[in-house]
Tab-separated table of C-alpha atoms in Angstrom:
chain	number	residue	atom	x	y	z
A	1238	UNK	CA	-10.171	10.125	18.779
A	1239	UNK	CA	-12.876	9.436	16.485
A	1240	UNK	CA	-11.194	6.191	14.914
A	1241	UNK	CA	-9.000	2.866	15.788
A	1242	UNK	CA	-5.407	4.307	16.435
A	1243	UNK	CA	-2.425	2.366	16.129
A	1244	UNK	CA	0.999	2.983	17.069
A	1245	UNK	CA	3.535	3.026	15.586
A	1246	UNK	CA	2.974	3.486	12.094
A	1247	UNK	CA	6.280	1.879	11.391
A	1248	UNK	CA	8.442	-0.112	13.221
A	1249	UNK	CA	11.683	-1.557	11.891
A	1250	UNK	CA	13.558	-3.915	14.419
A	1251	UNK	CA	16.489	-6.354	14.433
A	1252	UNK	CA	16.074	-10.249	14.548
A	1253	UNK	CA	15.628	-11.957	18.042
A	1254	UNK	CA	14.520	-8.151	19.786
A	1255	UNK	CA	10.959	-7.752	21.138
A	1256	UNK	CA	8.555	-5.440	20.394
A	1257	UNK	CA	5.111	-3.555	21.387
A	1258	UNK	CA	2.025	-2.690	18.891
A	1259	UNK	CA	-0.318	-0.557	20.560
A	1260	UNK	CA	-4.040	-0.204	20.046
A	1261	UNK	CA	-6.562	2.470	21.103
A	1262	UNK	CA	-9.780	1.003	19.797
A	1263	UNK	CA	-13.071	3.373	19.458
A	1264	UNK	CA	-14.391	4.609	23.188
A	1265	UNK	CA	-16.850	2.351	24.280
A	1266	UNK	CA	-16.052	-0.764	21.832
A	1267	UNK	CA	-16.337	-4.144	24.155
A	1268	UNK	CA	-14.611	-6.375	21.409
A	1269	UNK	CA	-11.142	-6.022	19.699
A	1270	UNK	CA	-9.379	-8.012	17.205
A	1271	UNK	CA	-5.747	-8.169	15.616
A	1272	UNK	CA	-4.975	-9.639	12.468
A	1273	UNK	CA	-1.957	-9.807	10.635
A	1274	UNK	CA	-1.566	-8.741	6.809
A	1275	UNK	CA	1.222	-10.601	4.841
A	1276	UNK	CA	2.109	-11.140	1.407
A	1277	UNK	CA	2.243	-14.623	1.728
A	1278	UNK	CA	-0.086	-15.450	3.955
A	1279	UNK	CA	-3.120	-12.429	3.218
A	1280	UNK	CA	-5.300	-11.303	5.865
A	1281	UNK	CA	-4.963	-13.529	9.362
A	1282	UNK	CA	-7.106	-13.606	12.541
A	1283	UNK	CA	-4.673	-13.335	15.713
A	1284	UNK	CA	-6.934	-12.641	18.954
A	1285	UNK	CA	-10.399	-11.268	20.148
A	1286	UNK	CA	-10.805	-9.926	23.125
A	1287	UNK	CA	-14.514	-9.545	24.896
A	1288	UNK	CA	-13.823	-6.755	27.568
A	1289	UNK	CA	-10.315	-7.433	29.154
A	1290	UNK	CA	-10.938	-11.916	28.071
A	1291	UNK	CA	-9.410	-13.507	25.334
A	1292	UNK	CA	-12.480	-16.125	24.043
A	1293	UNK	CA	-10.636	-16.626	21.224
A	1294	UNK	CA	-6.599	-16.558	20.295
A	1295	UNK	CA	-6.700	-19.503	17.621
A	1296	UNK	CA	-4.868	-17.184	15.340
A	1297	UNK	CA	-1.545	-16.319	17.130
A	1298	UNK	CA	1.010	-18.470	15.419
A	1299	UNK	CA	3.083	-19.583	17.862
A	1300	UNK	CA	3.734	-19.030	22.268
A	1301	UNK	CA	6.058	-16.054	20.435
A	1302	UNK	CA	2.899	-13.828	20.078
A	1303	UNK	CA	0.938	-12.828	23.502
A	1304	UNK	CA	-1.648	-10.055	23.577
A	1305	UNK	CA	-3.527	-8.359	26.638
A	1306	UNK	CA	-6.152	-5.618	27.099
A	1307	UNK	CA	-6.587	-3.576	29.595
A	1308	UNK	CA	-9.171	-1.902	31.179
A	1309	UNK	CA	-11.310	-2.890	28.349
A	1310	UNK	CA	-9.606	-0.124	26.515
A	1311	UNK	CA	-6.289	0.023	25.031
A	1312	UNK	CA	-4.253	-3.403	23.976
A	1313	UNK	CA	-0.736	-4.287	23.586
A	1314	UNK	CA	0.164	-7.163	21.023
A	1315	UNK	CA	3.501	-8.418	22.004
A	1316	UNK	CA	6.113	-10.074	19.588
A	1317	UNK	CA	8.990	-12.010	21.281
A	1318	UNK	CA	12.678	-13.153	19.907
A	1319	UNK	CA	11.132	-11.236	16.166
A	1320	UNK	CA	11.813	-13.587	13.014
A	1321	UNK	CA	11.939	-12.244	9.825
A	1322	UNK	CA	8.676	-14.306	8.865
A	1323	UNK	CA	6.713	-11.776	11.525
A	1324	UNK	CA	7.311	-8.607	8.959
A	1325	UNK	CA	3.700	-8.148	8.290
A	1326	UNK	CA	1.136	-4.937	8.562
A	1327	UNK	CA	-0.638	-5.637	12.134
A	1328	UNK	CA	-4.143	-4.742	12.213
A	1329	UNK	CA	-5.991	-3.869	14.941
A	1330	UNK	CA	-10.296	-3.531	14.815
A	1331	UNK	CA	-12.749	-2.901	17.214
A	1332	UNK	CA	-17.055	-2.945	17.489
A	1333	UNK	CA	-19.064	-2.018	19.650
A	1334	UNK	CA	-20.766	-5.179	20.432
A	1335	UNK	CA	-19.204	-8.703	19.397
A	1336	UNK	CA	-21.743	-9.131	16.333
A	1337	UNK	CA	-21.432	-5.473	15.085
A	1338	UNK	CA	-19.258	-3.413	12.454
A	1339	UNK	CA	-15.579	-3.983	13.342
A	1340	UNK	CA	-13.803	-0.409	12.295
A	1341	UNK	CA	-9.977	-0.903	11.776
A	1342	UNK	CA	-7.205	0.676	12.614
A	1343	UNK	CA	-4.520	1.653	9.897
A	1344	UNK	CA	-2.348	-0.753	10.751
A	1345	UNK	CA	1.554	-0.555	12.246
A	1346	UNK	CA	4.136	-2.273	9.396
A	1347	UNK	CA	6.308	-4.276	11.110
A	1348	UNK	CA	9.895	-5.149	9.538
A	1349	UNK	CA	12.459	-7.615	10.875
A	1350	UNK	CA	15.906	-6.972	9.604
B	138	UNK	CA	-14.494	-24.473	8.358
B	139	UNK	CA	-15.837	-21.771	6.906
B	140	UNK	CA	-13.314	-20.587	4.156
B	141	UNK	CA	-13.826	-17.485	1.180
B	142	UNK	CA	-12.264	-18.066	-2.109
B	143	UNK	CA	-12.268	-14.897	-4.613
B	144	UNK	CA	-11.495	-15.704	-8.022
B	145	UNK	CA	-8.998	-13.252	-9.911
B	146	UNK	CA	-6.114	-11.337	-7.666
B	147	UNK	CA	-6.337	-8.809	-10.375
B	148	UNK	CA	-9.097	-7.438	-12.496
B	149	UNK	CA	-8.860	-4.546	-14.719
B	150	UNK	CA	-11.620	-2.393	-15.582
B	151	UNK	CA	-11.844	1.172	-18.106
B	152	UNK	CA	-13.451	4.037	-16.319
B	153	UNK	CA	-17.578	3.938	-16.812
B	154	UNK	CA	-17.548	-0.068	-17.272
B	155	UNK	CA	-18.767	-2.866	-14.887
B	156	UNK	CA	-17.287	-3.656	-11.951
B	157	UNK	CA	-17.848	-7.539	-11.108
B	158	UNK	CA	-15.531	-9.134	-8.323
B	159	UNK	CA	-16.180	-12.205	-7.343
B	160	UNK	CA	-16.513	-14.261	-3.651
B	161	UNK	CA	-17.450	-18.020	-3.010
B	162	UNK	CA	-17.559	-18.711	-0.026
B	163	UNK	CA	-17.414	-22.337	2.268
B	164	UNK	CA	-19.561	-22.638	5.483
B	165	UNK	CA	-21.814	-25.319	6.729
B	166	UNK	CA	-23.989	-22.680	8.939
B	167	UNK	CA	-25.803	-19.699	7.412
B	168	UNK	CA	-22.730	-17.280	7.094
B	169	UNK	CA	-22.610	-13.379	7.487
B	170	UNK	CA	-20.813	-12.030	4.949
B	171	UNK	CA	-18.426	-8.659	4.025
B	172	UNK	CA	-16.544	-6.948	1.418
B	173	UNK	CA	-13.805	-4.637	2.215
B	174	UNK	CA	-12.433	-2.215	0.329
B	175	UNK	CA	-8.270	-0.961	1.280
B	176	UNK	CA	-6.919	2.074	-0.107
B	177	UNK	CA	-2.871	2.242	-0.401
B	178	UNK	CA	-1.504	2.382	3.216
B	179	UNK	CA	-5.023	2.665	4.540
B	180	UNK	CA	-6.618	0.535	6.646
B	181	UNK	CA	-10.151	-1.673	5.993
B	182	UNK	CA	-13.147	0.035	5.329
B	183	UNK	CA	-16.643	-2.016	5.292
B	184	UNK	CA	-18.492	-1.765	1.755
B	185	UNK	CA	-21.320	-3.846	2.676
B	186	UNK	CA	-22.612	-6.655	4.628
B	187	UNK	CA	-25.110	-9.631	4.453
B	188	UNK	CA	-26.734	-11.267	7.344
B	189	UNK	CA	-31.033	-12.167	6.956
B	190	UNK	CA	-33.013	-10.812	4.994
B	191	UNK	CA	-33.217	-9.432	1.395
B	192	UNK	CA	-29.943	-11.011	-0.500
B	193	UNK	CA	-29.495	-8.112	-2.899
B	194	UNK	CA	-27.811	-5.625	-0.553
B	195	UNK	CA	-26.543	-2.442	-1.084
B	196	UNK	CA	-23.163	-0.418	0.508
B	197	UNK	CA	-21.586	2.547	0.347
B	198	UNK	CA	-20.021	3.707	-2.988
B	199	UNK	CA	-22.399	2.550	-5.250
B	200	UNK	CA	-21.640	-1.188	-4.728
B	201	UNK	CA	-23.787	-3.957	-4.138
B	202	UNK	CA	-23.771	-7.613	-3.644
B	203	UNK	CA	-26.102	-10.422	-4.186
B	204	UNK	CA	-25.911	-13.288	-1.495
B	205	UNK	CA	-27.034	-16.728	-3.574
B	206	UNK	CA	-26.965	-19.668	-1.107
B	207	UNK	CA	-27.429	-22.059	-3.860
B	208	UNK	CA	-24.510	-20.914	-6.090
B	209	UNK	CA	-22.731	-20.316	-2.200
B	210	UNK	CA	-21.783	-16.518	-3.885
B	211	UNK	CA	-21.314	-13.227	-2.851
B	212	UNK	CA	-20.253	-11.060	-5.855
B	213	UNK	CA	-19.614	-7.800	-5.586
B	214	UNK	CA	-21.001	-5.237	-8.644
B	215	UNK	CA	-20.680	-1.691	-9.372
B	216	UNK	CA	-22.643	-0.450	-12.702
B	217	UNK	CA	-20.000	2.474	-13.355
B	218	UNK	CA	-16.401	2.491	-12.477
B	219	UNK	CA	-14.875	5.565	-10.801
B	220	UNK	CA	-10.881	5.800	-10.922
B	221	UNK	CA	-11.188	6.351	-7.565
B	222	UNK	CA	-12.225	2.944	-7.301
B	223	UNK	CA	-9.033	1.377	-7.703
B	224	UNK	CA	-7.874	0.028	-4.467
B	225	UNK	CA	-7.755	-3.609	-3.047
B	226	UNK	CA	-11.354	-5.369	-2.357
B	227	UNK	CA	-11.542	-8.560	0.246
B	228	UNK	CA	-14.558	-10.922	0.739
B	229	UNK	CA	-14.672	-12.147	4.182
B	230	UNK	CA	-17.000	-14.453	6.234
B	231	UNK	CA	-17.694	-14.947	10.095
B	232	UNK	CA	-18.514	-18.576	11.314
B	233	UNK	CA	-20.756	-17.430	13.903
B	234	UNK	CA	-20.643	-18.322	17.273
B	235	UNK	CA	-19.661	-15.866	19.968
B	236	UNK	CA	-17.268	-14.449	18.029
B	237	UNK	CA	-17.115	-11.974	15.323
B	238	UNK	CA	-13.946	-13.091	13.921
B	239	UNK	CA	-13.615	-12.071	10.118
B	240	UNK	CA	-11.789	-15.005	7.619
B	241	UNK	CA	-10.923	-13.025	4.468
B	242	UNK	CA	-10.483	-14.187	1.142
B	243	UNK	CA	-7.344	-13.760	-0.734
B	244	UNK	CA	-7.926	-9.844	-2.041
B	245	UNK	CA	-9.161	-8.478	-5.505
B	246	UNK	CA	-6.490	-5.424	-6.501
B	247	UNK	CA	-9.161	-3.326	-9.111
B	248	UNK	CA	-7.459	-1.483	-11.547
B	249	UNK	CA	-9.476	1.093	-13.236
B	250	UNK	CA	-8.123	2.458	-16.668
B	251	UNK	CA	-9.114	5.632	-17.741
């Protein structure tokens, strides 16, 4: 597609269960980011990934939150034993280069019941 | 650390008036710096973007900023306001390095009254 994709759109899960948020950044784009949009908290870095690497995962907030990317393409941001703190909008971006436009994705809401 | 503080979480405007939104921002290494406008259940979309060069800089929309490192600003101006407009508005800043990692700033919601 022409965009970031993100799925889901929604996911609503109960308290302690795992769960998946997929990304499908632009073809081509080296770097990818997550971040996490919360009421309480606003817009948060998570993880960058250069290629399939992780330089940089100072924003996942605890050993809960792992993320991988795979064949420099698609990337999976998993959430372990879900607390109702992780409810959040999960966005996903990617560039082309690591110092150019980051495009983002529209996001996959996330709700822990 | 680099940081972004934008003053006012809501600003209300009347259709045809100025449009002034407001980033300071913290770094202690010449930042690049964004605004980013979010439509309801919409994802970011870049405005604009400062990193050398001329500090007045225009973006899509009609919006501009002007980057003044001695008042450590970035505020964001439209002459006219559209009601399409109205949508959420973030300042964020990168703190360089080899990573393009954006730090946002709190979020302006724009309100624009017809």
């Amino acid at each position: 597609g022409a965009g970031v994709s993100q799925s889901p759109s929604n996911k609503v899960t109960e308290k302690g269960k795992d769960v998946e948020l997929r990304c499908d950044p632009i073809s081509g784009h080296t770097a990818l980011y997550w971040y996490r949009q919360s009421l309480g908290q606003g817009l948060e870095f998570l993880i960058y990934f250069q290629g399939n690497s992780a330089p940089d995962k100072s924003g996942l907030p605890s050993d809960r939150f792992s993320a991988e990317r795979t064949g420099g393409s698609v990337s999976t941001l998993t959430i372990q034993r879900t607390q109702q703190e992780d409810s959040a909008v999960y966005l996903c971006a990617s560039s082309l280069l690591w110092n150019t436009e980051a495009f983002f994705g529209q996001g996959t809401r996330l709700t822990v019941v | 650390a680099q940081s972004v503080t934008q003053l006012g979480s809501h600003v209300s405007v009347s259709e045809g008036a100025l449009v002034l939104l407001r980033c300071n921002y913290s770094s202690s290494v010449p930042p690049y710096l964004f605004w980013y406008v979010q439509y309801p259940n919409q994802g970011l979309q870049l405005l604009l973007k400062y990193t050398t060069g001329a500090t007045l800089v225009k973006g899509i929309n009609g919006f501009e900023a002007e980057f003044k490192k001695s008042e450590t600003s970035f505020h964001l101006t439209k002459p006219s306001a559209h009601m399409s407009d109205a949508a959420e508005y973030f300042c964020a800043v990168t703190p360089g390095g080899a990573t393009n990692k954006l730090i946002f700033g709190t979020g302006t919601l724009l309100a624009v009254q017809p």
